[in-house]
């Protein structure tokens, strides 16, 4: 089942990935092939089967006590980028002032 | 020294036949002389290693050295190593110096192991040939025109070429077992939740597991003793006691029943590989095991199910790479959307982008039920197949890979044919079961691996079987003829 160009563009936007003209074409082809592969799952009879989001059915989300166990390491973590100022991360302006 | 197994090196250090400094220098020299042919290391931490080796020798002199103290080890570049570059094989993290240690790294450090460096891998662990790395492909030391397998290709190649006696890897769809098979070494993917994922860069959270590579099952058992265990920092870590995996390695196999999934021996399996598996069956029979044919009827849907689940999970996990707090950031972004879109487009390679796109598609409105939800139900069916099988047999045997190492570039143009390389390993990840691959012969000079799949938390049974096999055979002792050029 071929994937339309518009679909590729929409998915790329959702995934926040820039795609060039050539990439749109090759992604459409590749995605179509992958979707043909994964479409096979629709052959399975899954009436009454509960979904299994995890590989161990006994696994449940463990919670811990609401106590402070970590320390603030902002300086250490912010050393990973030069785009910081006054303990904040710098990004292009988001709010339009017009 | 490099031909010795980890267990032999442990003895050597204990007997003071050589020191950790001598051992470490020996491996560092081998890496310097040989690795340019393989490209198995991204970062070699020579100074750090020498310092750790010195420390180990000091502790040994004081009678304070632990069992694995002073033994060299390489870590797949997916594990965060404090103060050391951690790239995950990607341009996205080329500038990333991890600010903390993964639990696995801390555990091995606490055990006194000496970190030689960080090994090459498929980008973000996505691949079956180690051809998608930003740092160039890794070559198989058995034939450098072929791939070592992936995504833990660097770790597998390094152990195979005896550049390190042991290495860590990760396995999401076969990324430890398949390279172990293609490189002629032993590799274990433990039960999901057995080893901590804290500090292990996430690809597909419900599938990822860390595991060891080494020459023998005994070596794997030694490493697993230090790697396994509950970690409160990993919310998917299972609080299950860790047995001594070395304790029952030599227990006799008599009375054990091994399952042979009929679906694994149908079309697609190279006849020469099938012949090696057949010989392996003979050996296990001689060792006292009984074989029984079983069926895993939903096997043909494993790859499809995996590529929905893993892609969906990776599209979520990789959304953290946005150019803001760490990692690659594009030049002169014009607005926030441009920052995200270009940082990600420029930082990620094409396979990663394909999978993110597939995952996003599978989770998007209108497709969620058809793909993601459906895949979770098929996952349940696949898991149930194994549960039913384990009511009849103690563990399962099959091939690890349908072929031996293929040529570089042979499958990289067609993503789907690459995905099918994982046909025998993928279901194990979906069901969270332990899987062990070990060498079982050669076809035209290239290694063949056999895989054992066990019940949840039954790594001991697999290691025991493989250990007995390795007392009867010498495949695991073979070393590629790769020397300094």
Coordinates of C-alpha atoms in Angstrom, one line a residue:
Chain A
X1 CA 0.0 0.0 0.0
X2 CA 1.8 3.1 -1.1
X3 CA 2.1 6.0 1.3
X4 CA 1.1 9.4 -0.2
X5 CA 3.4 12.3 -0.2
X6 CA 1.1 14.4 1.9
X7 CA 1.1 11.6 4.6
X8 CA 4.9 11.6 4.7
X9 CA 4.9 15.4 5.2
X10 CA 2.3 15.1 7.9
X11 CA 4.2 12.4 9.8
X12 CA 7.5 14.3 9.4
X13 CA 5.8 17.3 11.0
X14 CA 4.5 15.2 13.9
X15 CA 7.9 13.8 14.4
X16 CA 9.5 17.2 14.1
X17 CA 11.8 16.1 11.3
X18 CA 12.7 18.2 8.3
X19 CA 12.5 16.3 5.1
X20 CA 13.9 17.4 1.7
X21 CA 12.2 16.7 -1.6
X22 CA 14.3 13.6 -2.3
X23 CA 13.8 12.3 1.2
X24 CA 10.0 12.6 0.9
X25 CA 10.2 10.3 -2.2
X26 CA 12.5 7.7 -0.6
X27 CA 10.7 7.8 2.7
X28 CA 7.4 7.2 1.0
X29 CA 8.9 4.1 -0.7
X30 CA 10.6 2.9 2.5
X31 CA 7.5 3.5 4.6
X32 CA 5.3 1.7 2.1
X33 CA 7.6 -1.4 2.3
X34 CA 7.7 -1.3 6.1
X35 CA 3.9 -0.9 6.3
X36 CA 3.5 -3.9 3.9
X37 CA 5.6 -5.9 6.3
X38 CA 3.8 -4.8 9.5
X39 CA 0.4 -5.1 7.9
X40 CA 0.8 -8.9 8.4
X41 CA -0.2 -8.5 12.0
X42 CA -3.7 -7.9 10.8
X43 CA -3.8 -11.6 9.8
X44 CA -3.8 -12.6 13.4
X45 CA -7.0 -13.5 15.2
X46 CA -7.0 -11.3 18.3
X47 CA -10.6 -11.5 19.4
X48 CA -10.7 -11.3 23.2
X49 CA -7.0 -10.9 23.6
X50 CA -5.8 -8.3 26.0
X51 CA -3.0 -6.1 24.7
X52 CA 0.4 -6.7 26.2
X53 CA 2.4 -3.5 26.4
X54 CA 5.2 -5.1 28.2
X55 CA 7.2 -8.3 27.9
X56 CA 6.6 -9.4 31.5
X57 CA 3.0 -9.6 32.5
X58 CA 3.8 -9.5 36.1
X59 CA 5.5 -6.1 35.8
X60 CA 3.5 -3.3 37.3
X61 CA 4.6 0.3 37.7
X62 CA 6.6 0.5 40.9
X63 CA 6.1 3.6 43.0
X64 CA 8.4 5.0 45.6
X65 CA 8.0 7.1 48.7
X66 CA 7.5 10.8 48.1
X67 CA 10.8 11.8 49.6
X68 CA 13.6 13.9 48.2
X69 CA 16.4 11.6 47.1
X70 CA 18.1 13.6 44.3
X71 CA 20.0 16.9 44.6
X72 CA 19.9 19.8 42.2
X73 CA 22.7 19.4 39.6
X74 CA 21.7 22.1 37.3
X75 CA 25.2 23.4 36.7
X76 CA 26.5 20.0 35.9
X77 CA 23.7 19.2 33.4
X78 CA 23.8 22.7 31.9
X79 CA 27.5 22.2 31.1
X80 CA 26.4 20.0 28.3
X81 CA 25.4 22.9 26.2
X82 CA 26.6 26.5 25.7
X83 CA 23.1 27.8 25.1
X84 CA 22.3 28.7 28.6
X85 CA 21.9 31.9 30.6
X86 CA 21.0 32.5 34.2
X87 CA 20.2 28.9 34.7
X88 CA 17.8 28.8 31.7
X89 CA 18.1 27.2 28.3
X90 CA 18.2 29.5 25.3
X91 CA 15.9 28.8 22.3
X92 CA 14.7 31.0 19.4
X93 CA 11.9 33.4 20.4
X94 CA 8.6 31.6 20.7
X95 CA 6.1 34.4 21.4
X96 CA 5.4 36.7 18.5
X97 CA 5.4 40.3 19.6
X98 CA 3.5 41.7 16.6
Chain B
X1 CA 47.2 -13.5 27.2
X2 CA 44.4 -12.4 24.7
X3 CA 43.7 -16.0 23.9
X4 CA 42.8 -16.8 27.4
X5 CA 39.2 -16.8 28.5
X6 CA 38.0 -14.4 31.2
X7 CA 38.0 -17.3 33.7
X8 CA 41.6 -18.0 32.8
X9 CA 42.5 -14.4 33.2
X10 CA 40.8 -14.3 36.6
X11 CA 43.1 -17.2 37.6
X12 CA 46.1 -15.6 36.1
X13 CA 45.7 -12.4 38.1
X14 CA 44.9 -14.4 41.3
X15 CA 48.1 -16.5 40.8
X16 CA 50.0 -13.3 40.0
X17 CA 51.2 -14.7 36.7
X18 CA 50.6 -11.2 35.4
X19 CA 49.4 -7.9 36.7
X20 CA 46.3 -6.0 35.7
X21 CA 48.6 -3.2 34.3
X22 CA 50.4 -5.8 32.1
X23 CA 47.0 -7.2 31.0
X24 CA 45.6 -3.8 30.3
X25 CA 48.6 -2.7 28.3
X26 CA 48.5 -5.9 26.3
X27 CA 44.9 -5.2 25.2
X28 CA 45.5 -1.5 24.6
X29 CA 48.4 -2.4 22.4
X30 CA 46.3 -4.9 20.5
X31 CA 43.6 -2.3 20.0
X32 CA 46.1 0.2 18.7
X33 CA 47.6 -2.3 16.3
X34 CA 44.5 -4.0 15.0
X35 CA 41.4 -1.9 15.4
X36 CA 41.9 0.3 12.4
X37 CA 41.0 -2.8 10.3
X38 CA 37.8 -3.3 12.3
X39 CA 36.7 0.1 13.6
X40 CA 35.2 -1.6 16.7
X41 CA 36.0 1.2 19.1
X42 CA 34.6 4.7 19.0
X43 CA 36.6 5.9 22.1
X44 CA 39.6 4.2 23.8
X45 CA 40.0 5.3 27.4
X46 CA 43.7 4.4 27.7
X47 CA 44.7 6.7 30.6
X48 CA 41.5 5.9 32.6
X49 CA 42.1 2.2 32.0
X50 CA 45.7 2.3 33.1
X51 CA 44.7 4.2 36.3
X52 CA 42.0 1.6 37.0
X53 CA 44.5 -1.2 36.4
X54 CA 47.1 0.3 38.8
X55 CA 44.4 0.7 41.4
X56 CA 43.4 -3.0 41.0
X57 CA 47.0 -4.2 41.3
X58 CA 47.3 -2.1 44.5
X59 CA 44.1 -3.6 46.0
X60 CA 45.3 -7.1 45.0
X61 CA 48.6 -6.5 46.9
X62 CA 46.5 -5.6 49.9
X63 CA 44.4 -8.8 49.5
X64 CA 41.3 -6.7 48.7
X65 CA 40.8 -7.6 45.0
X66 CA 37.3 -8.9 44.1
X67 CA 36.9 -11.8 41.6
X68 CA 36.8 -9.7 38.4
X69 CA 39.1 -7.0 39.6
X70 CA 41.7 -6.0 37.1
X71 CA 40.0 -7.7 34.1
X72 CA 39.6 -5.4 31.0
X73 CA 36.1 -4.8 29.6
X74 CA 34.7 -2.7 26.8
X75 CA 31.3 -1.0 27.0
X76 CA 28.9 -0.5 24.1
X77 CA 28.7 3.3 23.4
X78 CA 25.0 3.2 24.5
X79 CA 26.0 3.1 28.2
X80 CA 26.5 6.5 29.9
X81 CA 30.1 6.7 31.2
X82 CA 30.7 9.7 33.5
X83 CA 33.1 12.1 32.0
X84 CA 33.6 10.0 28.8
X85 CA 32.0 10.6 25.4
X86 CA 28.8 8.6 25.0
X87 CA 27.7 8.8 21.4
X88 CA 25.2 6.0 20.8
X89 CA 26.8 5.7 17.4
X90 CA 25.1 9.0 16.4
X91 CA 26.0 12.5 15.3
X92 CA 23.2 13.6 17.6
X93 CA 25.3 12.7 20.6
X94 CA 28.8 13.2 19.1
X95 CA 29.4 16.0 21.5
X96 CA 27.8 14.4 24.5
X97 CA 30.0 13.7 27.6
X98 CA 27.8 11.7 30.0
X99 CA 27.4 13.4 33.4
X100 CA 26.8 10.1 35.2
X101 CA 27.4 6.4 35.0
X102 CA 24.9 3.9 33.9
X103 CA 24.2 1.3 36.7
X104 CA 25.9 -1.4 34.6
X105 CA 29.0 0.7 34.3
X106 CA 29.0 1.4 38.1
X107 CA 28.5 -2.3 38.8
X108 CA 31.5 -3.3 36.6
X109 CA 33.6 -0.6 38.0
X110 CA 32.7 -1.6 41.6
X111 CA 33.7 -5.2 40.6
X112 CA 37.1 -3.7 39.7
X113 CA 36.9 -4.2 35.9
X114 CA 39.1 -2.0 33.8
X115 CA 37.3 0.0 31.0
X116 CA 39.3 -0.1 27.8
X117 CA 36.8 2.1 25.9
X118 CA 33.4 2.5 24.2
X119 CA 32.5 0.3 21.3
X120 CA 31.0 1.1 18.0
X121 CA 27.3 0.3 17.3
X122 CA 24.4 0.9 14.9
X123 CA 23.0 4.4 15.5
X124 CA 20.7 4.4 18.5
X125 CA 20.9 0.6 18.5
X126 CA 18.9 0.4 15.3
X127 CA 20.4 -2.1 12.9
X128 CA 21.5 -5.6 12.4
X129 CA 24.9 -5.0 10.7
X130 CA 26.6 -2.1 12.4
X131 CA 26.5 -0.2 9.1
X132 CA 24.4 2.7 10.3
X133 CA 26.9 4.2 12.8
X134 CA 27.9 7.8 12.4
X135 CA 31.5 6.6 13.0
X136 CA 31.5 4.2 10.0
X137 CA 30.8 0.5 9.8
X138 CA 32.5 -2.1 11.9
X139 CA 34.1 -5.0 10.1
X140 CA 33.9 -8.7 11.0
X141 CA 37.3 -9.9 12.0
X142 CA 36.6 -13.3 10.4
X143 CA 36.4 -11.6 7.0
X144 CA 36.7 -7.8 6.9
X145 CA 34.5 -7.6 3.8
X146 CA 31.6 -8.8 5.9
X147 CA 29.5 -7.3 8.7
X148 CA 29.9 -8.3 12.4
X149 CA 26.1 -8.1 12.9
X150 CA 24.4 -5.4 14.9
X151 CA 23.6 -3.4 16.7
X152 CA 26.3 -4.4 19.2
X153 CA 28.8 -5.0 16.3
X154 CA 31.7 -3.2 17.9
X155 CA 31.5 -5.2 21.1
X156 CA 31.2 -8.5 19.3
X157 CA 34.0 -7.8 16.8
X158 CA 36.3 -6.6 19.7
X159 CA 35.8 -9.8 21.7
X160 CA 36.1 -12.0 18.6
X161 CA 39.4 -10.4 17.6
X162 CA 40.5 -10.7 21.3
X163 CA 40.9 -6.9 21.7
X164 CA 39.1 -7.3 25.0
X165 CA 38.1 -10.5 26.9
X166 CA 34.6 -9.2 27.6
X167 CA 32.2 -6.5 26.5
X168 CA 28.8 -5.2 27.2
X169 CA 26.0 -4.9 24.6
X170 CA 22.3 -4.4 24.4
X171 CA 19.6 -6.5 22.8
X172 CA 16.3 -5.1 21.7
X173 CA 15.5 -7.5 18.7
X174 CA 18.7 -9.6 18.7
X175 CA 21.5 -7.0 18.9
X176 CA 23.6 -9.1 21.3
X177 CA 22.8 -12.6 20.0
X178 CA 23.0 -12.0 16.3
X179 CA 26.5 -10.3 16.4
X180 CA 27.6 -13.0 18.8
X181 CA 26.6 -15.6 16.2
X182 CA 28.2 -13.7 13.2
X183 CA 31.4 -13.2 15.1
X184 CA 31.8 -16.6 16.7
X185 CA 31.5 -15.7 20.4
X186 CA 29.0 -16.2 23.2
X187 CA 26.4 -13.5 24.0
X188 CA 23.5 -13.4 26.4
X189 CA 20.3 -11.4 26.4
X190 CA 18.9 -11.9 29.9
X191 CA 15.3 -11.9 31.0
X192 CA 13.7 -8.4 30.7
X193 CA 14.2 -6.6 34.0
X194 CA 17.2 -8.8 35.0
X195 CA 19.8 -6.0 34.4
X196 CA 19.2 -2.3 35.1
X197 CA 18.5 0.0 32.2
X198 CA 19.4 3.1 34.2
X199 CA 21.9 5.1 32.1
X200 CA 21.4 2.9 29.1
X201 CA 20.3 5.1 26.3
X202 CA 16.7 4.1 25.5
X203 CA 15.6 2.7 22.1
X204 CA 12.5 0.6 22.9
X205 CA 11.8 0.6 26.6
X206 CA 9.7 -2.6 26.7
X207 CA 12.3 -4.6 24.8
X208 CA 15.8 -3.2 25.6
X209 CA 18.1 -5.3 27.7
X210 CA 21.8 -5.1 28.5
X211 CA 23.9 -8.2 28.4
X212 CA 27.5 -9.6 28.3
X213 CA 29.7 -10.8 25.4
X214 CA 32.7 -13.2 26.1
X215 CA 34.3 -16.3 24.7
X216 CA 32.4 -18.9 26.9
X217 CA 29.3 -19.5 28.8
X218 CA 31.4 -19.7 32.0
X219 CA 32.7 -16.2 31.3
X220 CA 29.2 -15.0 30.7
X221 CA 28.1 -16.4 34.0
X222 CA 31.0 -14.6 35.8
X223 CA 30.0 -11.3 34.2
X224 CA 26.2 -11.8 34.7
X225 CA 26.8 -12.3 38.5
X226 CA 28.0 -8.6 38.5
X227 CA 25.6 -7.2 36.1
X228 CA 22.3 -8.7 37.3
X229 CA 20.3 -7.3 40.1
X230 CA 17.4 -5.0 41.2
X231 CA 18.1 -1.3 40.7
X232 CA 15.7 1.1 42.4
X233 CA 16.7 3.7 39.8
X234 CA 15.1 1.7 36.9
X235 CA 11.3 1.4 37.3
X236 CA 11.3 -1.7 35.1
X237 CA 14.0 -3.5 37.1
X238 CA 12.7 -6.7 38.6
X239 CA 13.3 -7.4 42.3
X240 CA 14.3 -11.0 41.9
X241 CA 17.3 -12.4 43.8
X242 CA 20.4 -13.1 41.7
X243 CA 21.6 -16.7 41.9
X244 CA 25.3 -17.6 41.5
X245 CA 25.2 -18.2 37.8
X246 CA 28.5 -20.1 38.0
X247 CA 27.3 -22.6 40.6
X248 CA 25.6 -25.2 38.4
X249 CA 27.4 -24.8 35.1
X250 CA 28.6 -28.4 35.2
X251 CA 25.3 -30.0 36.3
X252 CA 24.4 -33.0 34.0
X253 CA 21.9 -32.5 31.3
X254 CA 20.1 -35.8 31.7
X255 CA 16.4 -35.5 32.2
X256 CA 16.2 -32.1 30.4
X257 CA 13.9 -31.8 27.4
X258 CA 14.8 -29.3 24.7
X259 CA 12.2 -27.9 22.3
X260 CA 12.8 -27.5 18.6
X261 CA 10.3 -25.0 17.1
X262 CA 9.2 -26.5 13.8
X263 CA 8.7 -22.9 12.4
X264 CA 12.5 -22.3 12.9
X265 CA 13.5 -25.1 10.6
X266 CA 11.4 -24.3 7.7
X267 CA 12.3 -22.3 4.6
X268 CA 14.7 -19.4 4.8
X269 CA 17.4 -21.3 6.9
X270 CA 20.6 -21.8 5.0
X271 CA 21.2 -25.5 4.6
X272 CA 24.8 -25.3 5.7
X273 CA 23.7 -23.4 8.9
X274 CA 21.0 -26.0 9.4
X275 CA 23.7 -28.8 9.2
X276 CA 25.6 -27.1 12.1
X277 CA 22.4 -26.9 14.1
X278 CA 21.8 -30.6 13.4
X279 CA 25.3 -31.5 14.7
X280 CA 24.6 -29.4 17.8
X281 CA 21.4 -31.4 18.4
X282 CA 23.5 -34.6 18.2
X283 CA 25.9 -33.3 20.8
X284 CA 23.1 -32.3 23.2
X285 CA 21.5 -35.7 22.7
X286 CA 24.9 -37.3 23.6
X287 CA 25.0 -35.1 26.7
X288 CA 21.7 -36.7 27.8
X289 CA 19.0 -34.3 26.7
X290 CA 15.8 -35.3 25.0
X291 CA 14.5 -33.3 22.0
X292 CA 10.8 -32.6 21.3
X293 CA 9.3 -30.8 18.4
X294 CA 7.2 -27.8 19.5
X295 CA 5.3 -25.2 17.6
X296 CA 5.4 -21.4 18.0
X297 CA 2.6 -20.8 15.5
X298 CA 2.8 -17.0 15.7
X299 CA 6.5 -16.9 14.9
X300 CA 5.9 -15.6 11.3
X301 CA 4.4 -12.5 12.8
X302 CA 7.3 -11.7 15.1
X303 CA 9.2 -9.3 12.8
X304 CA 6.1 -7.4 11.9
X305 CA 5.0 -7.1 15.5
X306 CA 8.4 -6.0 16.5
X307 CA 8.6 -3.3 13.9
X308 CA 5.4 -1.7 15.1
X309 CA 6.3 -1.9 18.8
X310 CA 9.9 -1.0 18.6
X311 CA 9.3 1.8 16.1
X312 CA 6.5 3.3 18.2
X313 CA 8.5 3.2 21.4
X314 CA 11.6 4.6 19.7
X315 CA 9.6 7.5 18.2
X316 CA 8.6 8.4 21.7
X317 CA 12.1 7.8 23.3
X318 CA 13.9 9.8 20.6
X319 CA 11.6 12.8 21.0
X320 CA 13.9 13.9 23.7
X321 CA 16.6 14.8 21.1
X322 CA 15.5 18.3 20.4
X323 CA 18.7 20.3 20.3
X324 CA 17.8 22.2 23.5
X325 CA 19.6 20.8 26.5
X326 CA 22.3 18.5 25.1
X327 CA 23.4 16.9 21.9
X328 CA 23.4 18.3 18.4
X329 CA 21.9 21.7 17.7
X330 CA 21.6 23.1 14.2
X331 CA 23.2 26.4 13.2
X332 CA 21.1 29.6 13.3
X333 CA 17.6 28.2 13.9
X334 CA 15.0 30.8 12.8
X335 CA 12.3 29.7 15.2
X336 CA 11.6 26.9 17.7
X337 CA 10.1 24.6 15.1
X338 CA 13.1 25.0 12.9
X339 CA 15.4 24.3 15.9
X340 CA 13.6 21.0 16.5
X341 CA 13.2 20.0 12.8
X342 CA 16.7 20.7 11.6
X343 CA 18.5 19.6 14.7
X344 CA 16.8 16.3 14.4
X345 CA 17.0 16.0 10.6
X346 CA 20.7 16.8 10.7
X347 CA 21.6 14.9 13.8
X348 CA 19.9 11.6 13.0
X349 CA 20.9 9.1 10.2
X350 CA 18.4 7.6 7.7
X351 CA 17.6 4.4 9.5
X352 CA 16.8 6.2 12.7
X353 CA 14.6 8.6 10.8
X354 CA 12.8 5.8 9.0
X355 CA 12.0 4.1 12.4
X356 CA 10.8 7.4 14.0
X357 CA 8.6 8.0 11.0
X358 CA 7.2 4.4 11.2
X359 CA 6.6 4.7 14.9
X360 CA 4.9 8.1 14.5
X361 CA 2.7 6.7 11.8
X362 CA 1.7 3.7 13.9
X363 CA 0.8 5.9 16.9
X364 CA -1.0 8.6 14.9
X365 CA -4.7 9.2 15.0
X366 CA -6.5 6.7 12.8
X367 CA -3.7 4.2 12.8
X368 CA -3.2 3.5 16.6
X369 CA -5.7 0.7 16.8
X370 CA -4.7 -0.9 13.5
X371 CA -1.0 -1.0 14.4
X372 CA 0.1 -0.3 17.9
X373 CA -2.9 -1.8 19.8
X374 CA -3.1 -4.7 17.4
X375 CA 0.7 -5.3 17.8
X376 CA 0.3 -5.5 21.5
X377 CA -2.3 -8.2 21.1
X378 CA -0.2 -10.2 18.7
X379 CA 2.6 -9.8 21.2
X380 CA 0.4 -11.5 23.7
X381 CA -0.2 -14.4 21.3
X382 CA 3.6 -14.7 20.7
X383 CA 4.2 -14.7 24.4
X384 CA 1.6 -17.3 25.0
X385 CA 3.1 -19.6 22.3
X386 CA 6.3 -19.7 24.5
X387 CA 4.3 -20.3 27.7
X388 CA 2.6 -23.2 26.1
X389 CA 5.9 -24.6 24.8
X390 CA 7.5 -24.3 28.3
X391 CA 4.8 -26.5 29.7
X392 CA 6.3 -29.2 27.6
X393 CA 10.0 -28.4 27.4
X394 CA 12.7 -27.0 29.7
X395 CA 14.3 -24.7 27.1
X396 CA 14.3 -24.2 23.3
X397 CA 17.0 -24.5 20.7
X398 CA 17.2 -23.0 17.3
X399 CA 19.5 -21.1 14.9
X400 CA 20.5 -17.5 15.9
X401 CA 20.7 -16.2 12.4
X402 CA 19.5 -17.7 9.1
X403 CA 22.8 -16.9 7.4
X404 CA 26.4 -16.3 8.3
X405 CA 27.9 -12.8 8.1
X406 CA 26.8 -11.1 4.9
X407 CA 28.9 -8.6 2.9
X408 CA 29.0 -4.9 3.8
X409 CA 26.4 -3.1 1.7
X410 CA 24.6 -6.3 0.8
X411 CA 21.4 -5.5 2.7
X412 CA 21.7 -1.9 3.5
X413 CA 19.7 -0.7 0.5
X414 CA 16.6 -2.6 1.5
X415 CA 15.4 -2.0 5.1
X416 CA 13.0 -4.9 5.1
X417 CA 15.6 -7.5 4.1
X418 CA 17.8 -6.2 6.9
X419 CA 14.9 -6.5 9.3
X420 CA 14.4 -10.2 8.4
X421 CA 18.0 -10.9 9.7
X422 CA 16.4 -10.9 13.1
X423 CA 13.8 -13.5 12.4
X424 CA 15.0 -15.9 15.1
X425 CA 15.9 -13.5 17.8
X426 CA 13.0 -11.0 17.8
X427 CA 10.3 -13.1 19.4
X428 CA 12.5 -13.6 22.5
X429 CA 12.5 -9.9 23.1
X430 CA 8.7 -9.6 22.6
X431 CA 8.2 -12.2 25.3
X432 CA 10.9 -10.9 27.6
X433 CA 12.7 -14.3 27.7
X434 CA 16.4 -14.9 28.1
X435 CA 18.3 -15.9 25.0
X436 CA 21.9 -17.2 24.7
X437 CA 23.9 -17.5 21.5
X438 CA 27.1 -19.5 21.3
X439 CA 29.4 -20.7 18.5
X440 CA 28.5 -24.0 16.8
X441 CA 30.6 -24.3 13.8
X442 CA 31.7 -22.6 10.6
X443 CA 30.4 -22.3 7.0
X444 CA 33.0 -21.2 4.5
X445 CA 35.2 -19.8 7.2
X446 CA 32.4 -17.8 8.8
X447 CA 31.0 -18.6 12.3
X448 CA 27.5 -20.1 12.9
X449 CA 25.7 -19.5 16.2
X450 CA 23.1 -21.6 18.0
X451 CA 20.5 -20.0 20.2
X452 CA 19.0 -21.3 23.4
X453 CA 15.8 -19.6 24.7
X454 CA 14.7 -20.1 28.3
X455 CA 11.9 -19.5 30.8
X456 CA 11.9 -16.1 32.5
X457 CA 14.8 -15.8 34.9
X458 CA 16.2 -19.2 34.0
X459 CA 19.5 -18.0 32.6
X460 CA 21.2 -20.7 34.7
X461 CA 19.7 -23.5 32.7
X462 CA 20.9 -21.9 29.4
X463 CA 24.4 -21.3 30.7
X464 CA 24.6 -24.8 32.1
X465 CA 23.6 -26.3 28.7
X466 CA 26.1 -24.1 26.8
X467 CA 28.9 -24.8 29.2
X468 CA 28.5 -28.6 28.8
X469 CA 28.4 -28.1 25.0
X470 CA 31.6 -26.1 25.3
X471 CA 33.3 -28.9 27.2
X472 CA 32.5 -31.2 24.3
X473 CA 33.4 -28.9 21.4
X474 CA 36.1 -26.4 20.5
X475 CA 34.2 -23.9 18.4
X476 CA 34.4 -21.2 21.1
X477 CA 38.2 -21.4 21.1
X478 CA 38.6 -20.5 17.4
X479 CA 40.1 -17.0 16.8
X480 CA 40.2 -15.1 13.5
X481 CA 43.6 -14.7 12.0
X482 CA 43.6 -10.9 12.3
X483 CA 46.9 -9.4 13.2
X484 CA 48.7 -6.1 13.1
X485 CA 48.9 -4.7 9.6

